[in-house]
Coordinates of C-alpha atoms and ligand atoms in Angstrom, one line a residue:
M1 CA -47.8 -16.5 62.6
K2 CA -45.9 -13.3 63.4
I3 CA -43.7 -11.5 61.0
A4 CA -41.1 -8.8 61.9
C5 CA -39.3 -6.7 59.3
I6 CA -36.1 -4.9 60.1
G7 CA -35.9 -1.7 58.1
A8 CA -38.8 0.6 57.5
G9 CA -37.6 2.1 54.2
Y10 CA -38.8 2.2 50.6
V11 CA -38.9 -1.6 50.5
G12 CA -39.7 -2.7 54.1
G13 CA -42.7 -0.3 54.6
P14 CA -44.6 -1.0 51.4
T15 CA -43.9 -4.8 51.2
M16 CA -45.0 -5.3 54.8
A17 CA -48.0 -3.1 54.4
M18 CA -49.1 -5.3 51.4
I19 CA -48.5 -8.6 53.3
A20 CA -50.6 -7.2 56.2
K21 CA -53.3 -6.1 53.9
K22 CA -53.5 -9.4 52.1
C23 CA -53.0 -11.6 55.2
P24 CA -55.2 -10.2 58.0
E25 CA -54.6 -13.2 60.3
I26 CA -50.8 -12.5 60.3
E27 CA -49.4 -9.9 62.7
V28 CA -46.7 -7.8 60.9
V29 CA -44.4 -5.4 62.7
V30 CA -42.0 -3.2 60.9
V31 CA -39.1 -2.1 63.1
D32 CA -36.4 0.5 62.5
I33 CA -33.7 2.3 64.6
N34 CA -34.7 5.6 63.0
E35 CA -37.3 7.1 65.4
A36 CA -38.4 9.9 63.0
R37 CA -39.1 7.3 60.3
I38 CA -41.2 5.1 62.5
A39 CA -43.1 8.2 63.9
A40 CA -43.9 9.1 60.2
W41 CA -45.1 5.6 59.4
N42 CA -47.5 6.0 62.4
S43 CA -48.7 9.4 61.2
D44 CA -50.8 10.7 58.3
K45 CA -47.7 11.9 56.5
L46 CA -45.8 8.7 55.6
P47 CA -42.0 9.0 55.2
I48 CA -42.1 8.1 51.5
Y49 CA -44.3 9.3 48.7
E50 CA -45.7 6.4 46.8
P51 CA -49.1 6.4 45.0
G52 CA -51.7 4.2 46.7
L53 CA -49.5 3.5 49.7
F54 CA -51.4 5.5 52.3
E55 CA -54.6 3.6 51.5
V56 CA -52.9 0.3 52.0
V57 CA -51.2 1.3 55.3
K58 CA -54.4 2.9 56.6
E59 CA -56.4 -0.3 56.0
A60 CA -54.0 -2.5 58.0
R61 CA -52.3 -0.2 60.5
G62 CA -53.5 -0.8 64.0
R63 CA -55.3 -4.0 62.9
N64 CA -52.4 -6.3 62.1
L65 CA -49.7 -3.9 60.9
F66 CA -47.5 -2.0 63.4
F67 CA -44.5 0.2 63.2
S68 CA -42.1 0.2 66.1
T69 CA -38.6 1.1 67.3
D70 CA -38.6 -1.8 69.7
V71 CA -36.4 -3.9 67.4
G72 CA -35.5 -6.6 70.0
K73 CA -39.0 -7.3 71.3
H74 CA -40.6 -7.8 67.9
V75 CA -37.8 -9.7 66.3
G76 CA -37.6 -11.9 69.4
E77 CA -41.3 -12.8 69.1
A78 CA -41.4 -13.3 65.3
D79 CA -41.5 -16.6 63.4
I80 CA -40.3 -15.0 60.1
V81 CA -37.9 -12.0 60.2
F82 CA -37.5 -10.1 56.9
V83 CA -34.3 -8.0 56.7
S84 CA -34.8 -5.0 54.5
V85 CA -32.0 -2.7 55.6
N86 CA -29.9 -0.5 53.3
T87 CA -27.0 -2.1 51.5
P88 CA -25.2 0.9 50.0
T89 CA -21.9 0.9 48.1
K90 CA -18.9 0.8 50.5
T91 CA -17.3 4.1 50.9
S92 CA -13.9 3.0 52.4
G93 CA -11.7 0.1 52.8
V94 CA -11.4 -2.9 50.6
G95 CA -13.7 -2.7 47.6
A96 CA -14.6 1.0 48.3
G97 CA -16.7 2.4 45.5
K98 CA -17.9 -1.0 44.3
A99 CA -18.6 -3.6 47.0
A100 CA -21.8 -3.7 49.0
D101 CA -21.5 -2.3 52.5
L102 CA -23.0 -5.1 54.6
T103 CA -22.6 -3.3 58.0
Y104 CA -26.3 -2.7 58.4
W105 CA -27.1 -6.3 57.4
E106 CA -24.6 -7.8 59.8
G107 CA -25.8 -5.4 62.5
A108 CA -29.3 -6.7 62.0
A109 CA -28.1 -10.3 62.0
R110 CA -26.3 -9.7 65.3
V111 CA -29.5 -8.3 66.9
I112 CA -31.5 -11.2 65.6
A113 CA -29.0 -13.7 67.2
S114 CA -29.0 -11.8 70.5
V115 CA -32.7 -11.7 71.0
S116 CA -33.8 -15.1 69.6
T117 CA -35.1 -17.8 72.0
S118 CA -37.1 -19.6 69.3
S119 CA -36.3 -20.9 65.8
K120 CA -36.9 -18.5 62.9
I121 CA -36.9 -18.1 59.2
I122 CA -34.7 -15.2 58.2
V123 CA -35.5 -13.6 54.9
E124 CA -33.0 -11.6 52.9
K125 CA -35.2 -8.9 51.4
S126 CA -32.3 -6.5 50.9
T127 CA -30.3 -6.8 47.7
V128 CA -27.1 -8.5 48.7
P129 CA -24.0 -10.0 47.1
V130 CA -24.3 -13.7 46.1
K131 CA -23.2 -15.9 49.0
T132 CA -24.3 -13.4 51.7
A133 CA -26.6 -16.0 53.2
E134 CA -23.6 -18.2 54.0
A135 CA -21.9 -15.3 55.9
I136 CA -25.1 -14.3 57.7
E137 CA -25.8 -17.9 58.8
K138 CA -22.4 -18.0 60.5
V139 CA -23.0 -14.7 62.3
L140 CA -26.4 -15.9 63.5
R141 CA -25.3 -19.3 64.5
R142 CA -22.1 -18.2 66.3
N143 CA -23.8 -15.4 68.2
C144 CA -27.0 -17.0 69.4
K145 CA -26.6 -18.3 73.0
D146 CA -29.4 -20.8 72.7
S147 CA -28.1 -23.8 70.7
S148 CA -31.5 -25.2 70.2
V149 CA -32.5 -22.2 68.1
H150 CA -32.4 -22.9 64.4
F151 CA -32.2 -20.2 61.8
E152 CA -33.3 -21.1 58.2
I153 CA -32.1 -18.5 55.7
L154 CA -34.1 -17.7 52.6
S155 CA -33.4 -15.2 49.8
N156 CA -36.5 -13.3 48.7
P157 CA -35.3 -10.3 46.8
E158 CA -37.7 -7.5 46.0
F159 CA -38.4 -6.4 42.4
L160 CA -40.7 -3.4 43.0
A161 CA -40.0 -0.1 41.4
E162 CA -40.5 3.2 43.1
G163 CA -43.5 5.1 42.0
T164 CA -45.4 1.9 41.1
A165 CA -44.6 -0.1 44.3
I166 CA -48.2 -0.8 45.2
E167 CA -49.1 -2.0 41.6
D168 CA -45.9 -4.1 41.5
L169 CA -46.6 -5.6 44.9
T170 CA -50.3 -6.3 44.1
M171 CA -49.5 -8.0 40.8
P172 CA -45.8 -9.1 40.9
D173 CA -44.4 -10.7 37.7
R174 CA -42.9 -13.2 40.1
V175 CA -42.0 -13.8 43.7
L176 CA -38.6 -15.4 44.0
I177 CA -37.8 -17.6 47.0
G178 CA -34.3 -19.2 47.3
G179 CA -33.5 -21.7 50.0
K180 CA -31.6 -24.8 50.8
D181 CA -32.6 -28.2 49.4
T182 CA -32.9 -29.8 52.8
E183 CA -35.9 -30.7 54.9
T184 CA -35.8 -27.5 56.9
G185 CA -35.0 -25.5 53.8
R186 CA -38.0 -26.8 51.9
A187 CA -40.3 -26.3 54.9
A188 CA -39.1 -22.7 55.2
I189 CA -39.7 -22.1 51.5
A190 CA -43.2 -23.6 51.8
S191 CA -43.9 -21.4 54.8
L192 CA -42.9 -18.2 53.1
A193 CA -44.6 -19.2 49.8
S194 CA -47.9 -19.7 51.8
V195 CA -47.7 -16.0 52.9
Y196 CA -47.5 -14.8 49.2
A197 CA -50.0 -17.4 48.1
H198 CA -52.7 -15.3 49.8
W199 CA -52.7 -13.2 46.6
V200 CA -50.0 -14.3 44.2
P201 CA -50.8 -17.1 41.8
E202 CA -48.9 -20.2 42.5
D203 CA -47.2 -20.3 39.1
R204 CA -45.6 -16.9 39.8
I205 CA -43.9 -18.1 43.0
L206 CA -40.5 -19.3 41.8
R207 CA -38.3 -21.5 44.0
T208 CA -34.6 -21.7 43.5
N209 CA -31.4 -22.4 45.4
L210 CA -30.1 -19.6 47.6
W211 CA -27.3 -18.4 45.3
S212 CA -29.5 -18.3 42.3
A213 CA -32.0 -16.1 44.1
E214 CA -29.3 -13.7 45.3
L215 CA -27.7 -13.5 41.9
S216 CA -31.0 -13.2 40.0
K217 CA -31.7 -9.9 41.8
L218 CA -28.3 -8.3 40.8
T219 CA -28.7 -9.7 37.3
A220 CA -32.3 -8.4 36.9
N221 CA -31.2 -4.8 37.8
A222 CA -28.0 -5.1 35.6
M223 CA -30.1 -6.2 32.6
L224 CA -32.7 -3.5 33.1
A225 CA -30.0 -0.8 33.4
Q226 CA -28.2 -2.3 30.4
R227 CA -31.3 -1.8 28.2
I228 CA -31.4 1.9 29.1
S229 CA -27.7 2.3 28.5
S230 CA -28.1 0.5 25.2
V231 CA -30.9 2.7 24.0
N232 CA -29.1 5.8 25.3
S233 CA -26.0 4.9 23.3
I234 CA -28.2 4.7 20.2
S235 CA -29.8 8.0 21.1
A236 CA -26.3 9.6 20.6
L237 CA -26.1 8.0 17.2
C238 CA -29.6 9.2 16.3
E239 CA -28.6 12.8 17.1
A240 CA -25.6 12.4 14.8
T241 CA -27.5 10.9 11.9
G242 CA -31.1 12.2 12.0
A243 CA -32.7 9.0 13.1
D244 CA -35.4 9.3 15.8
V245 CA -34.7 7.1 18.9
Q246 CA -38.4 6.8 19.7
Q247 CA -39.1 5.4 16.3
V248 CA -36.1 3.0 16.7
S249 CA -37.3 1.9 20.1
K250 CA -40.8 1.2 18.7
A251 CA -39.4 -0.7 15.8
I252 CA -37.1 -2.9 17.8
G253 CA -39.6 -3.3 20.7
T254 CA -42.2 -4.9 18.5
D255 CA -39.9 -7.8 18.1
S256 CA -41.3 -10.1 20.8
R257 CA -37.9 -11.3 21.7
I258 CA -36.9 -7.7 22.6
G259 CA -40.2 -6.4 23.9
P260 CA -41.4 -2.8 24.2
K261 CA -40.7 -2.0 27.9
F262 CA -37.7 -0.1 29.3
L263 CA -36.6 1.3 25.9
N264 CA -37.1 5.0 26.7
A265 CA -34.0 7.0 25.9
S266 CA -33.4 9.5 28.7
V267 CA -31.0 11.9 30.3
G268 CA -29.7 8.8 32.2
F269 CA -31.0 6.3 34.7
G270 CA -31.0 7.1 38.4
G271 CA -32.3 5.6 41.6
S272 CA -30.6 4.0 44.6
C273 CA -30.1 0.6 43.1
F274 CA -29.1 0.3 39.4
Q275 CA -25.6 1.8 39.8
K276 CA -25.0 0.3 43.3
D277 CA -26.1 -3.2 42.2
I278 CA -24.0 -3.1 39.0
L279 CA -21.0 -1.9 40.9
N280 CA -21.5 -4.8 43.3
L281 CA -21.8 -7.2 40.4
V282 CA -18.6 -5.8 38.9
Y283 CA -16.8 -6.2 42.2
I284 CA -18.0 -9.8 42.6
C285 CA -16.7 -10.6 39.1
E286 CA -13.4 -9.0 39.8
T287 CA -12.9 -10.9 43.1
V288 CA -13.5 -14.3 41.3
G289 CA -11.1 -13.3 38.5
L290 CA -13.7 -12.6 35.8
Q291 CA -12.2 -9.2 34.6
Q292 CA -13.8 -9.3 31.1
V293 CA -17.3 -9.9 32.7
A294 CA -16.6 -7.1 35.1
D295 CA -15.6 -4.7 32.3
Y296 CA -18.7 -5.6 30.3
W297 CA -21.1 -4.6 33.1
N298 CA -19.1 -1.6 34.2
Q299 CA -19.6 -0.2 30.7
V300 CA -23.3 0.2 31.5
I301 CA -22.4 2.7 34.2
L302 CA -19.9 4.5 32.0
M303 CA -22.5 4.9 29.3
N304 CA -24.9 6.3 31.8
D305 CA -22.3 8.9 32.9
Y306 CA -21.6 9.7 29.3
Q307 CA -25.3 10.3 28.7
K308 CA -25.7 12.8 31.6
D309 CA -22.5 14.6 30.5
R310 CA -23.6 14.6 26.9
F311 CA -26.9 16.3 28.0
V312 CA -25.0 19.1 29.7
Q313 CA -22.7 19.5 26.7
R314 CA -25.6 19.8 24.4
V315 CA -27.3 22.5 26.5
I316 CA -24.1 24.5 26.5
S317 CA -23.4 24.1 22.8
A318 CA -27.0 24.8 21.8
M319 CA -27.0 28.0 23.9
F320 CA -24.1 29.4 21.9
N321 CA -21.4 27.9 24.2
T322 CA -22.2 30.3 27.0
I323 CA -24.7 29.7 29.8
S324 CA -22.8 31.9 32.2
K325 CA -25.2 33.9 34.4
K326 CA -28.2 32.6 32.4
K327 CA -31.2 31.3 34.4
I328 CA -32.0 27.7 33.5
A329 CA -35.3 26.3 34.8
V330 CA -35.1 22.6 35.8
Y331 CA -38.4 20.8 35.7
G332 CA -38.1 17.6 37.8
F333 CA -35.4 16.6 40.3
A334 CA -36.6 13.1 41.5
F335 CA -35.0 10.2 39.7
K336 CA -38.3 9.3 38.1
K337 CA -41.9 10.4 38.3
D338 CA -44.2 9.6 41.2
T339 CA -41.5 9.5 43.8
G340 CA -39.8 12.1 46.0
D341 CA -36.6 10.0 46.0
T342 CA -33.5 11.7 44.6
R343 CA -30.9 9.0 45.3
E344 CA -28.5 9.0 42.2
T345 CA -31.0 11.1 40.3
P346 CA -29.4 12.3 37.0
A347 CA -30.6 15.8 38.0
I348 CA -27.7 16.0 40.4
D349 CA -25.0 15.6 37.8
V350 CA -26.9 17.7 35.2
C351 CA -27.6 20.6 37.6
R352 CA -24.0 20.5 38.9
G353 CA -22.7 20.5 35.3
L354 CA -24.8 23.5 34.4
V355 CA -23.8 25.5 37.5
A356 CA -20.1 24.5 36.9
D357 CA -20.4 26.3 33.6
G358 CA -21.8 29.4 35.2
A359 CA -25.5 29.0 34.9
N360 CA -28.0 29.7 37.7
V361 CA -30.5 26.9 38.0
C362 CA -34.0 27.2 39.3
V363 CA -35.4 23.8 40.2
Y364 CA -39.1 22.9 40.4
D365 CA -40.2 19.4 41.5
P366 CA -43.7 18.5 42.8
E367 CA -42.4 16.2 45.5
V368 CA -38.8 16.7 46.4
T369 CA -38.1 19.0 49.4
D370 CA -36.0 22.1 49.2
D371 CA -33.5 20.8 51.8
Q372 CA -33.0 17.6 49.8
I373 CA -32.3 19.6 46.6
H374 CA -29.8 21.8 48.4
A375 CA -28.1 18.8 50.1
D376 CA -27.8 16.9 46.9
L377 CA -26.3 19.7 44.9
T378 CA -24.0 21.2 47.6
Q379 CA -22.7 18.1 49.4
Q380 CA -19.8 15.9 48.3
T381 CA -21.2 12.7 46.8
Y382 CA -18.3 10.9 45.3
E383 CA -15.4 11.6 47.7
W384 CA -14.7 7.9 47.9
Y385 CA -13.8 7.0 44.4
D386 CA -12.8 8.4 41.1
H387 CA -16.1 9.1 39.6
P388 CA -15.6 9.3 35.9
N389 CA -17.7 12.4 35.5
P390 CA -15.5 15.4 36.4
R391 CA -18.5 17.8 36.4
S392 CA -20.1 16.1 39.3
A393 CA -18.4 18.2 42.0
P394 CA -20.6 20.0 44.6
V395 CA -21.7 23.5 43.7
D396 CA -22.3 26.7 45.6
K397 CA -25.8 27.1 47.1
K398 CA -25.9 30.7 45.7
A399 CA -26.3 29.4 42.2
I400 CA -29.3 27.2 43.1
G401 CA -32.8 28.6 43.1
I402 CA -35.8 26.5 44.0
S403 CA -39.4 27.4 43.2
H404 CA -42.7 25.7 44.1
D405 CA -44.3 27.2 41.0
P406 CA -43.3 25.9 37.5
M407 CA -44.4 29.3 35.9
E408 CA -42.2 31.2 38.4
A409 CA -39.3 28.8 37.8
A410 CA -39.4 29.5 34.0
N411 CA -40.0 33.3 34.4
D412 CA -37.0 35.2 32.9
A413 CA -35.2 31.9 32.2
H414 CA -33.3 31.3 29.0
A415 CA -34.0 27.6 28.9
I416 CA -36.0 24.8 30.5
C417 CA -34.5 21.3 31.1
I418 CA -37.0 18.5 31.7
L419 CA -35.2 16.0 33.9
T420 CA -38.0 13.9 35.3
E421 CA -41.1 12.6 33.4
W422 CA -43.7 14.0 35.8
D423 CA -47.1 13.9 34.0
E424 CA -48.0 17.5 34.9
F425 CA -45.1 18.8 32.8
K426 CA -47.1 17.7 29.7
H427 CA -50.1 19.9 30.5
Y428 CA -48.6 23.3 31.2
D429 CA -49.6 26.4 29.2
Y430 CA -46.3 26.6 27.2
Q431 CA -47.5 29.7 25.3
K432 CA -47.6 31.5 28.6
V433 CA -44.3 30.0 29.7
Y434 CA -42.7 31.1 26.4
E435 CA -43.9 34.6 26.8
S436 CA -42.2 34.9 30.3
M437 CA -38.8 33.7 29.0
H438 CA -35.8 35.3 27.4
K439 CA -35.6 34.7 23.6
P440 CA -34.5 32.6 22.0
A441 CA -36.2 30.3 24.5
F442 CA -34.9 26.7 24.7
I443 CA -36.4 23.5 25.9
F444 CA -34.2 20.5 26.5
D445 CA -36.5 17.5 26.9
G446 CA -34.4 14.9 28.7
R447 CA -37.3 12.5 28.9
N448 CA -39.0 13.0 25.5
I449 CA -42.4 13.7 27.1
L450 CA -43.4 17.0 25.5
D451 CA -45.2 17.7 22.2
H452 CA -42.1 19.0 20.4
A453 CA -44.0 20.1 17.2
K454 CA -46.4 22.2 19.2
L455 CA -43.5 23.8 21.2
R456 CA -41.7 24.7 18.0
E457 CA -44.9 26.3 16.7
I458 CA -45.0 28.5 19.8
G459 CA -41.4 29.5 19.0
F460 CA -39.3 27.4 21.3
I461 CA -36.0 25.9 20.1
V462 CA -36.4 22.3 21.2
Y463 CA -33.7 19.7 21.8
A464 CA -34.8 16.2 22.8
V465 CA -32.8 13.0 23.5
G466 CA -32.1 11.1 20.3
K467 CA -34.5 13.2 18.2
P468 CA -33.8 15.2 15.0
L469 CA -33.8 19.0 15.5
Ligands
NAD501 P1 -33.8 2.6 53.0 O1 -32.6 3.2 53.3 O2 -35.0 3.4 52.5 O3 -34.3 1.8 54.3 C1 -33.5 1.0 55.1 C2 -33.9 1.2 56.5 O4 -33.2 0.2 57.4 C3 -33.5 2.6 57.1 O5 -34.7 3.2 57.6 C4 -32.6 2.2 58.3 O6 -32.7 3.1 59.4 C5 -32.9 0.8 58.6 N1 -31.9 0.1 59.3 C6 -30.6 -0.1 59.0 N2 -30.0 -0.8 59.9 C7 -30.9 -1.2 60.8 C8 -30.9 -2.0 62.0 N3 -29.7 -2.6 62.4 N4 -32.0 -2.1 62.7 C9 -33.1 -1.5 62.3 N5 -33.2 -0.8 61.2 C10 -32.1 -0.6 60.5 O7 -33.5 1.4 51.9 P2 -34.5 0.8 50.8 O8 -34.6 1.7 49.6 O9 -35.8 0.3 51.5 O10 -33.7 -0.5 50.4 C11 -33.5 -1.6 51.3 C12 -32.9 -2.7 50.5 O11 -33.8 -3.2 49.5 C13 -31.6 -2.4 49.8 O12 -30.8 -3.5 49.8 C14 -32.0 -2.1 48.3 O13 -31.0 -2.5 47.4 C15 -33.2 -3.1 48.2 N6 -34.2 -2.7 47.2 C16 -34.6 -1.4 47.1 C17 -35.6 -1.1 46.2 C18 -36.1 0.4 46.1 O14 -36.9 0.6 45.2 N7 -35.7 1.3 46.9 C19 -36.2 -2.0 45.4 C20 -35.8 -3.4 45.5 C21 -34.7 -3.7 46.4
UGA502 C1 -35.5 -0.6 39.7 C2 -36.1 -1.8 39.1 O1 -37.0 -1.5 38.0 C3 -36.9 -2.7 40.1 O2 -37.3 -3.9 39.5 C4 -35.9 -3.0 41.3 O3 -36.6 -3.7 42.3 C5 -35.4 -1.6 41.8 O4 -34.7 -0.9 40.8 C6 -34.4 -1.8 42.9 O5 -33.8 -2.9 43.0 O6 -34.2 -0.8 43.6 P1 -36.5 1.8 40.3 O7 -35.0 2.2 40.4 O8 -37.3 2.2 41.5 O9 -36.6 0.2 40.1 O10 -37.2 2.5 39.1 P2 -37.1 2.2 37.5 O11 -38.5 2.3 36.9 O12 -36.4 0.9 37.2 O13 -36.2 3.4 36.9 C7 -34.9 3.5 37.2 C8 -34.3 4.6 36.4 O14 -34.3 4.3 35.0 C9 -35.1 5.9 36.5 O15 -34.2 7.0 36.5 C10 -35.9 6.0 35.2 O16 -36.3 7.2 34.8 C11 -34.9 5.3 34.2 N1 -35.5 4.7 33.0 C12 -36.4 3.7 33.1 C13 -35.1 5.2 31.8 O17 -34.3 6.1 31.6 N2 -35.7 4.6 30.6 C14 -36.6 3.6 30.7 O18 -37.0 3.1 29.7 C15 -36.9 3.1 32.0

């Protein structure tokens, strides 16, 4: 069996590396049009930072795992083609700001059709709107010159989270495969299931129809994000009443019907998918006339924007309503720990908000590159729709400092904002940090990861999300 995967990104790279590791008899080739990305996958410095990934890649690379820019050749030879291209939010035209942009997906489908001389299973790995398989099937069928070639489309959405991708791929809660209830559909599902069965227990391989699989992916992300927005909404109430959101999360999470995971109040959720996928869900609901359902899910995003904005307001009001010309150290820029990814990170809106109010920020993040931080803060992000957060306008590069040393970042600062939950932040010598800062020295813990009692003993004024002062 030969597998090709179109798209060597955060999903295509790690998922294919895991398949190659677990299935040494299958040849797996990951193809991409981005030459620099493919070169990086073939080097010792992979294009994405993900704990444990390099070991998996190293084990299989050159044996049965290959990375190539020759899209046509490898797709043409494959029996199974995964499509793991980006499906961002549309930036113009009908549905701009909400609908999924399927340009890359359709482009990939057209390439598959043009190079196929044998029948193939086409696997939707990207997150796509429900019913995409129907559209893609038409593109494939109408563009393939060889009428004897049969394309069987499956939906196999990916549920890995960044930072824990290898763990998630090694022991997935489930693998979801959607396909048609026809002879060829069932055979294709069995064929893909046999790949995962190399390491995933049979009872974790779920089989559904195509539309359920497509919609389950959007729903899973919407439900996860909704939990965070729910707990974040309660964090605001905690701050107003003296309740402690961590105690509330623990108390409700012990109810087995609610469960303890994903109840950490924060400065807001980020990442490339939660907002994009909810917007996509909202758009789909609107197009089928379900406005109330659309409004319900849109509120998850509005609450997230409110949470980021609230964090900025709190910094400003705590610091006597003036942060003008004050240095504020920002610890963490990635959207979560153990990744260098900054897509939709709350740090963008928070840093922009602080700078808009006159502060000078100095960012320290163990993984994010300087260029990425500068680009994220100075380039226009939301030109294509009315983002509800007016603070999120790009800011001047002059107000942004970047340091590769957390001590230096805090030196002479008036405040520290913790925006990512990197473990190393818990272990700094905060006595030393305190001594190097202006007084009163503030810490705003946007992730509730520090020992607040100890920091207060040192002399810091500590504000944390949803915690009493
Ligand atoms: P990404 O942007 O990191 O990677 C996509 C890759 O596809 C890029 O390298 C791009 O060059 C390539 N590409 C685009 N069109 C191509 C074409 N025609 N031929 C060859 N290569 C092409 O994206 P990602 O984060 O890996 O996400 C991919 C999909 O998976 C998205 O739909 C996303 O919603 C979904 N997803 C992402 C995650 C995540 O953690 N990032 C998790 C689950 C699902
Ligand atoms: C998320 C989902 O968890 C994956 O299942 C899904 O496959 C993926 O999106 C996707 O489709 O892209 P990811 O965005 O990588 O994964 O990371 P998460 O761990 O879900 O975190 C998302 C954001 O929520 C981060 O900013 C994180 O800090 C925040 N978060 C998470 C909280 O604020 N509180 C929590 O309790 C949990």
